PDB file of C-alpha atoms in Angstrom:
ATOM      1  CA  MET A   1       0.591  -3.357  -0.220  1.00 88.00           C
ATOM      2  CA  GLU A   2       0.262  -6.353  -2.462  1.00 91.00           C
ATOM      3  CA  TYR A   3       2.499  -9.350  -2.981  1.00 93.00           C
ATOM      4  CA  LEU A   4       3.506  -9.278  -6.669  1.00 94.00           C
ATOM      5  CA  GLY A   5       5.311 -12.623  -6.763  1.00 93.00           C
ATOM      6  CA  ASP A   6       9.020 -13.359  -7.135  1.00 94.00           C
ATOM      7  CA  TYR A   7       9.799 -11.849  -3.687  1.00 95.00           C
ATOM      8  CA  ARG A   8       8.451  -8.406  -4.619  1.00 95.00           C
ATOM      9  CA  VAL A   9       5.849  -6.358  -2.736  1.00 95.00           C
ATOM     10  CA  GLY A  10       4.033  -3.429  -4.315  1.00 95.00           C
ATOM     11  CA  PHE A  11       3.742  -0.493  -1.914  1.00 95.00           C
ATOM     12  CA  GLU A  12       1.507   2.537  -2.471  1.00 94.00           C
ATOM     13  CA  ASP A  13       0.503   5.317  -0.101  1.00 93.00           C
ATOM     14  CA  TRP A  14      -2.784   6.497  -1.588  1.00 91.00           C
ATOM     15  CA  LYS A  15      -2.775   9.704   0.429  1.00 92.00           C
ATOM     16  CA  THR A  16       0.583  10.979  -0.892  1.00 94.00           C
ATOM     17  CA  GLY A  17       1.008   8.972  -4.096  1.00 94.00           C
ATOM     18  CA  LEU A  18       4.316   7.460  -2.955  1.00 96.00           C
ATOM     19  CA  LYS A  19       4.829   4.162  -4.826  1.00 96.00           C
ATOM     20  CA  HIS A  20       7.607   1.612  -4.940  1.00 97.00           C
ATOM     21  CA  THR A  21       8.314  -2.103  -5.229  1.00 97.00           C
ATOM     22  CA  ILE A  22       9.961  -3.543  -2.122  1.00 96.00           C
ATOM     23  CA  LEU A  23      12.359  -6.402  -2.860  1.00 95.00           C
ATOM     24  CA  LEU A  24      12.374  -9.115  -0.206  1.00 95.00           C
ATOM     25  CA  ASP A  25      15.412 -11.147   0.863  1.00 93.00           C
ATOM     26  CA  GLU A  26      14.628 -14.683  -0.349  1.00 94.00           C
ATOM     27  CA  SER A  27      16.723 -16.260   2.410  1.00 94.00           C
ATOM     28  CA  MET A  28      14.400 -14.780   5.050  1.00 92.00           C
ATOM     29  CA  TYR A  29      11.426 -16.785   3.713  1.00 93.00           C
ATOM     30  CA  LYS A  30      12.937 -20.262   3.121  1.00 92.00           C
ATOM     31  CA  GLY A  31      10.205 -22.787   3.900  1.00 90.00           C
ATOM     32  CA  ASN A  32       7.590 -20.024   4.293  1.00 88.00           C
ATOM     33  CA  GLU A  33       7.148 -18.944   0.683  1.00 90.00           C
ATOM     34  CA  ALA A  34       3.421 -19.823   0.714  1.00 91.00           C
ATOM     35  CA  LEU A  35       2.866 -17.198   3.431  1.00 91.00           C
ATOM     36  CA  LEU A  36       4.018 -14.415   1.099  1.00 93.00           C
ATOM     37  CA  GLU A  37       0.649 -14.513  -0.675  1.00 90.00           C
ATOM     38  CA  ASN A  38      -0.909 -13.262   2.597  1.00 85.00           C
ATOM     39  CA  ILE A  39       1.008  -9.983   2.673  1.00 86.00           C
ATOM     40  CA  ASP A  40      -1.601  -7.283   3.101  1.00 81.00           C
ATOM     41  CA  THR A  41      -1.760  -3.575   3.858  1.00 74.00           C
ATOM     42  CA  TRP A  42       0.001  -3.113   7.153  1.00 84.00           C
ATOM     43  CA  VAL A  43       1.907  -0.054   8.288  1.00 92.00           C
ATOM     44  CA  ASP A  44       2.350   0.220  12.038  1.00 93.00           C
ATOM     45  CA  PRO A  45       1.612   3.385  13.998  1.00 94.00           C
ATOM     46  CA  ILE A  46       4.553   5.676  14.690  1.00 96.00           C
ATOM     47  CA  SER A  47       7.119   3.829  16.783  1.00 95.00           C
ATOM     48  CA  GLU A  48       9.993   6.303  16.840  1.00 96.00           C
ATOM     49  CA  TYR A  49      10.826   9.967  16.351  1.00 97.00           C
ATOM     50  CA  LYS A  50      14.118  11.550  15.350  1.00 96.00           C
ATOM     51  CA  VAL A  51      14.766  15.249  15.985  1.00 96.00           C
ATOM     52  CA  VAL A  52      17.727  16.516  13.952  1.00 95.00           C
ATOM     53  CA  ASP A  53      18.715  19.763  12.224  1.00 94.00           C
ATOM     54  CA  LYS A  54      19.184  18.092   8.817  1.00 87.00           C
ATOM     55  CA  ASP A  55      19.777  21.286   6.843  1.00 87.00           C
ATOM     56  CA  ASN A  56      21.881  23.063   9.509  1.00 92.00           C
ATOM     57  CA  ASN A  57      19.605  26.116   9.614  1.00 91.00           C
ATOM     58  CA  GLY A  58      19.300  26.126  13.401  1.00 91.00           C
ATOM     59  CA  VAL A  59      15.785  24.618  13.377  1.00 92.00           C
ATOM     60  CA  CYS A  60      15.341  20.891  13.947  1.00 94.00           C
ATOM     61  CA  GLU A  61      13.257  18.735  11.651  1.00 96.00           C
ATOM     62  CA  VAL A  62      11.146  15.984  13.219  1.00 97.00           C
ATOM     63  CA  THR A  63      10.969  12.601  11.485  1.00 97.00           C
ATOM     64  CA  SER A  64       8.373  10.010  12.482  1.00 98.00           C
ATOM     65  CA  ILE A  65       9.108   6.362  11.708  1.00 98.00           C
ATOM     66  CA  GLN A  66       6.579   3.605  11.018  1.00 97.00           C
ATOM     67  CA  ARG A  67       7.343  -0.065  10.365  1.00 96.00           C
ATOM     68  CA  VAL A  68       6.028  -1.662   7.147  1.00 96.00           C
ATOM     69  CA  THR A  69       5.352  -5.333   7.877  1.00 93.00           C
ATOM     70  CA  GLY A  70       5.259  -8.432   5.685  1.00 92.00           C
ATOM     71  CA  ILE A  71       3.949 -11.925   6.505  1.00 91.00           C
ATOM     72  CA  ALA A  72       3.678 -11.308  10.242  1.00 87.00           C
ATOM     73  CA  HIS A  73       3.797  -8.374  12.583  1.00 84.00           C
ATOM     74  CA  VAL A  74       7.427  -9.076  13.496  1.00 88.00           C
ATOM     75  CA  ASP A  75       8.468  -9.222   9.806  1.00 92.00           C
ATOM     76  CA  THR A  76       9.630  -5.668   9.093  1.00 94.00           C
ATOM     77  CA  ILE A  77      10.200  -5.287   5.339  1.00 95.00           C
ATOM     78  CA  ALA A  78      10.665  -1.490   5.195  1.00 97.00           C
ATOM     79  CA  ARG A  79      10.086   1.733   7.130  1.00 97.00           C
ATOM     80  CA  LEU A  80       7.955   4.742   6.264  1.00 97.00           C
ATOM     81  CA  GLN A  81       9.382   8.055   7.426  1.00 98.00           C
ATOM     82  CA  THR A  82       7.548  11.372   7.458  1.00 98.00           C
ATOM     83  CA  THR A  83       9.662  14.491   7.946  1.00 97.00           C
ATOM     84  CA  TYR A  84       8.093  17.609   9.449  1.00 97.00           C
ATOM     85  CA  ARG A  85       9.653  21.065   8.997  1.00 94.00           C
ATOM     86  CA  MET A  86       8.931  24.304  10.811  1.00 91.00           C
ATOM     87  CA  GLY A  87       6.647  26.698   8.983  1.00 85.00           C
ATOM     88  CA  ARG A  88       3.479  27.760  10.718  1.00 86.00           C
ATOM     89  CA  GLY A  89       4.228  25.134  13.321  1.00 90.00           C
ATOM     90  CA  TYR A  90       5.600  21.806  12.179  1.00 94.00           C
ATOM     91  CA  GLN A  91       4.137  20.668   8.849  1.00 95.00           C
ATOM     92  CA  PRO A  92       4.815  17.417   6.935  1.00 96.00           C
ATOM     93  CA  SER A  93       7.237  18.053   4.086  1.00 96.00           C
ATOM     94  CA  THR A  94       8.561  14.700   2.879  1.00 97.00           C
ATOM     95  CA  ILE A  95       7.549  11.060   3.009  1.00 98.00           C
ATOM     96  CA  THR A  96      10.272   8.469   2.488  1.00 98.00           C
ATOM     97  CA  LEU A  97      10.215   4.688   2.117  1.00 98.00           C
ATOM     98  CA  VAL A  98      13.477   3.093   3.282  1.00 98.00           C
ATOM     99  CA  ASP A  99      14.573  -0.527   3.304  1.00 96.00           C
ATOM    100  CA  ILE A 100      15.447  -2.387   6.490  1.00 93.00           C
ATOM    101  CA  ASN A 101      19.065  -1.211   6.174  1.00 93.00           C
ATOM    102  CA  GLY A 102      18.067   2.469   5.910  1.00 94.00           C
ATOM    103  CA  LYS A 103      18.591   2.837   2.136  1.00 96.00           C
ATOM    104  CA  VAL A 104      16.098   5.248   0.538  1.00 98.00           C
ATOM    105  CA  LEU A 105      13.780   3.379  -1.845  1.00 97.00           C
ATOM    106  CA  ALA A 106      11.407   6.219  -2.731  1.00 98.00           C
ATOM    107  CA  GLU A 107      10.735   9.764  -1.557  1.00 98.00           C
ATOM    108  CA  LYS A 108       8.067  12.340  -2.267  1.00 97.00           C
ATOM    109  CA  LYS A 109       7.554  15.941  -1.190  1.00 96.00           C
ATOM    110  CA  ILE A 110       4.169  16.539   0.406  1.00 93.00           C
TER     111      ILE A 110
END
């Protein structure tokens, strides 16, 4: 990740090629704008799993969720979700970047 200025953070997962610009809520950084320059690469380890049959085929998909942090560890600016589907065991199939409200920002098949 890299702070691009004007409350925008460039996100790129080099392993999968997923790229997107994360837009920050200006009101969250009032009085702390100088700290935005310190945003660095920081994606937390997996903190949550969801097991749901998304495609209603009788086999559950597993989605791991990782927090993407901003100026401090408690500043979650997005979430990175990796969905695993059953094949020869569970294999990663999709990586998705979502905003803090759950809206999909970018998605890539892997």
